[in-house]
PDB file of C-alpha atoms in Angstrom:
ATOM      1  CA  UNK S1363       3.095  -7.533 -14.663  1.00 77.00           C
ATOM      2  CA  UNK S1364       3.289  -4.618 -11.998  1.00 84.00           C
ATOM      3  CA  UNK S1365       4.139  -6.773  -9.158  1.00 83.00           C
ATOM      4  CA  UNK S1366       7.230  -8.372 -10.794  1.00 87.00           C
ATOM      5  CA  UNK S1367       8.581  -4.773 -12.244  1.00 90.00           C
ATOM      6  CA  UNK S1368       8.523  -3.416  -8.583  1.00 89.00           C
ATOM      7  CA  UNK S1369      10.141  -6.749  -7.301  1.00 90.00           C
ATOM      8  CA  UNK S1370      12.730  -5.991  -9.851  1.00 93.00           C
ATOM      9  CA  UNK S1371      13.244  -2.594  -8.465  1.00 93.00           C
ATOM     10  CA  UNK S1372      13.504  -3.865  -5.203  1.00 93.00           C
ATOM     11  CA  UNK S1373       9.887  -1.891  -3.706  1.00 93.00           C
ATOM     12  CA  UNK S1374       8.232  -4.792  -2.597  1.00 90.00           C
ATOM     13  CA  UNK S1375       8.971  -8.293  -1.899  1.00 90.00           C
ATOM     14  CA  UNK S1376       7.157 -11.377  -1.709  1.00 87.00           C
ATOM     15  CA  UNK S1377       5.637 -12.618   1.489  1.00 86.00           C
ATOM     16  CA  UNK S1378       5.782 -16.208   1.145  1.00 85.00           C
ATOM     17  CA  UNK S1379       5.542 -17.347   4.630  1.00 84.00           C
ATOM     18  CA  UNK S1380       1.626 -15.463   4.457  1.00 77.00           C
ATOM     19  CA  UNK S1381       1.624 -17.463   1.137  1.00 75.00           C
ATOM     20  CA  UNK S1382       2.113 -16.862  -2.332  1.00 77.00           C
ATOM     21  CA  UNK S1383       1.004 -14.157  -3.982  1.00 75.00           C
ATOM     22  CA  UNK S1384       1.354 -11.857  -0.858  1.00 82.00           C
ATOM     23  CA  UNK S1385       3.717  -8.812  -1.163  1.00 85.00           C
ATOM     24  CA  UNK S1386       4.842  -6.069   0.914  1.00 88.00           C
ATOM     25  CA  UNK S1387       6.586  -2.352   0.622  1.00 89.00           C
ATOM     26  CA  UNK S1388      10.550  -3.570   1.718  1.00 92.00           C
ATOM     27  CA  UNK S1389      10.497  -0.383   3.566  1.00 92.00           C
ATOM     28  CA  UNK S1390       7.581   1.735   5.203  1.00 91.00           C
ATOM     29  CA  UNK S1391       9.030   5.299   3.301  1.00 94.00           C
ATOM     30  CA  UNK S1392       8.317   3.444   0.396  1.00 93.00           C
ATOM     31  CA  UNK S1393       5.031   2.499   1.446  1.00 89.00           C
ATOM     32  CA  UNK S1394       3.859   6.058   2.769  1.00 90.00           C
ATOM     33  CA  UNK S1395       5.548   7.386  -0.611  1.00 92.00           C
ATOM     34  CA  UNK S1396       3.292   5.390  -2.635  1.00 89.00           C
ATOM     35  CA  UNK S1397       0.588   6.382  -0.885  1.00 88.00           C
ATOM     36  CA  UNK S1398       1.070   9.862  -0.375  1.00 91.00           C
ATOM     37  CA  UNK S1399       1.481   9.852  -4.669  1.00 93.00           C
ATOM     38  CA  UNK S1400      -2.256   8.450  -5.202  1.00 91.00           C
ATOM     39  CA  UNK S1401      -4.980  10.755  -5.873  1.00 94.00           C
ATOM     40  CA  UNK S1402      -7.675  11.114  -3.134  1.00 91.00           C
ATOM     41  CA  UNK S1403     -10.080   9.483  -5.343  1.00 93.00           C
ATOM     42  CA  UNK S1404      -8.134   6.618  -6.164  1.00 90.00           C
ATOM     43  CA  UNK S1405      -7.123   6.213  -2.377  1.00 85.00           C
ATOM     44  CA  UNK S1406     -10.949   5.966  -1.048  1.00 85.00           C
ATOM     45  CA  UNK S1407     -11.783   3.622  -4.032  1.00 86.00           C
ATOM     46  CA  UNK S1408      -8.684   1.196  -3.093  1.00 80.00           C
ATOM     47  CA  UNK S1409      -9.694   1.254   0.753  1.00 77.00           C
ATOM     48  CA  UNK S1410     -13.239   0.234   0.154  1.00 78.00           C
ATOM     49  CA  UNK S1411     -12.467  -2.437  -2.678  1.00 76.00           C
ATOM     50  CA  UNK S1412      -9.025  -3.789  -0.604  1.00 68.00           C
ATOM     51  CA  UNK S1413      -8.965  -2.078   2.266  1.00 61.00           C
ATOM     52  CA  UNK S1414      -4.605  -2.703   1.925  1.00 56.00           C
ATOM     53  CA  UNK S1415      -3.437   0.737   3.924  1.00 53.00           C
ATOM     54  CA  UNK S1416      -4.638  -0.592   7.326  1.00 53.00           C
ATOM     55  CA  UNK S1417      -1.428  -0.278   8.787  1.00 56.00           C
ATOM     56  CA  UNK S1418      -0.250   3.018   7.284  1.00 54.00           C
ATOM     57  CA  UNK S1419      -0.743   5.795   9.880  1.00 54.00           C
ATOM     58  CA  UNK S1420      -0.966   8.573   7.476  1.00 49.00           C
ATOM     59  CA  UNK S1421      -3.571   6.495   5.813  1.00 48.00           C
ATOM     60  CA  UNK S1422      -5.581   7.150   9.070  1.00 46.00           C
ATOM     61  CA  UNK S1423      -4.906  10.094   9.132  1.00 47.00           C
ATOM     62  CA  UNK S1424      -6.347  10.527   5.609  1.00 49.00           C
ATOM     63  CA  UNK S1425      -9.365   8.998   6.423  1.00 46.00           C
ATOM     64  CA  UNK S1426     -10.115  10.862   9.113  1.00 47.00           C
ATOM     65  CA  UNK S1427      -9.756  13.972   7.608  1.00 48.00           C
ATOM     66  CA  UNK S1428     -12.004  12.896   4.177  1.00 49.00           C
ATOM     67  CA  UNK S1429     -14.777  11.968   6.714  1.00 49.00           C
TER      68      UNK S1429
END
């Protein structure tokens, strides 16, 4: 599974006091590097399905300019 090879790696870590199954970047560089590396298509399609990069400026920023 993705989410345990990146736990492995030490990317993201579970959130278990939002409960299980909830994971987070351990670091925001990490998070705005993963980002950053998605195409533009595959960016929009993830914010309308999840809407997950709320809280990443540069998301924002993204959006704002695609508009």
């Amino acid at each position: 599974e993705v989410l345990a090879t990146l736990a492995a790696k030490a990317l993201i870590q579970e959130r278990l006091a939002e409960g299980r199954g909830r994971y987070a970047f351990r670091h925001q560089l990490i998070r705005e590097v993963a980002y950053a590396s998605l195409p533009r298509a595959e960016r929009a399609r993830l914010h309308e399905v999840f809407d997950i990069f709320d809280d990443v400026p540069s998301a924002r920023m993204a959006t704002r300019r695609s508009t």
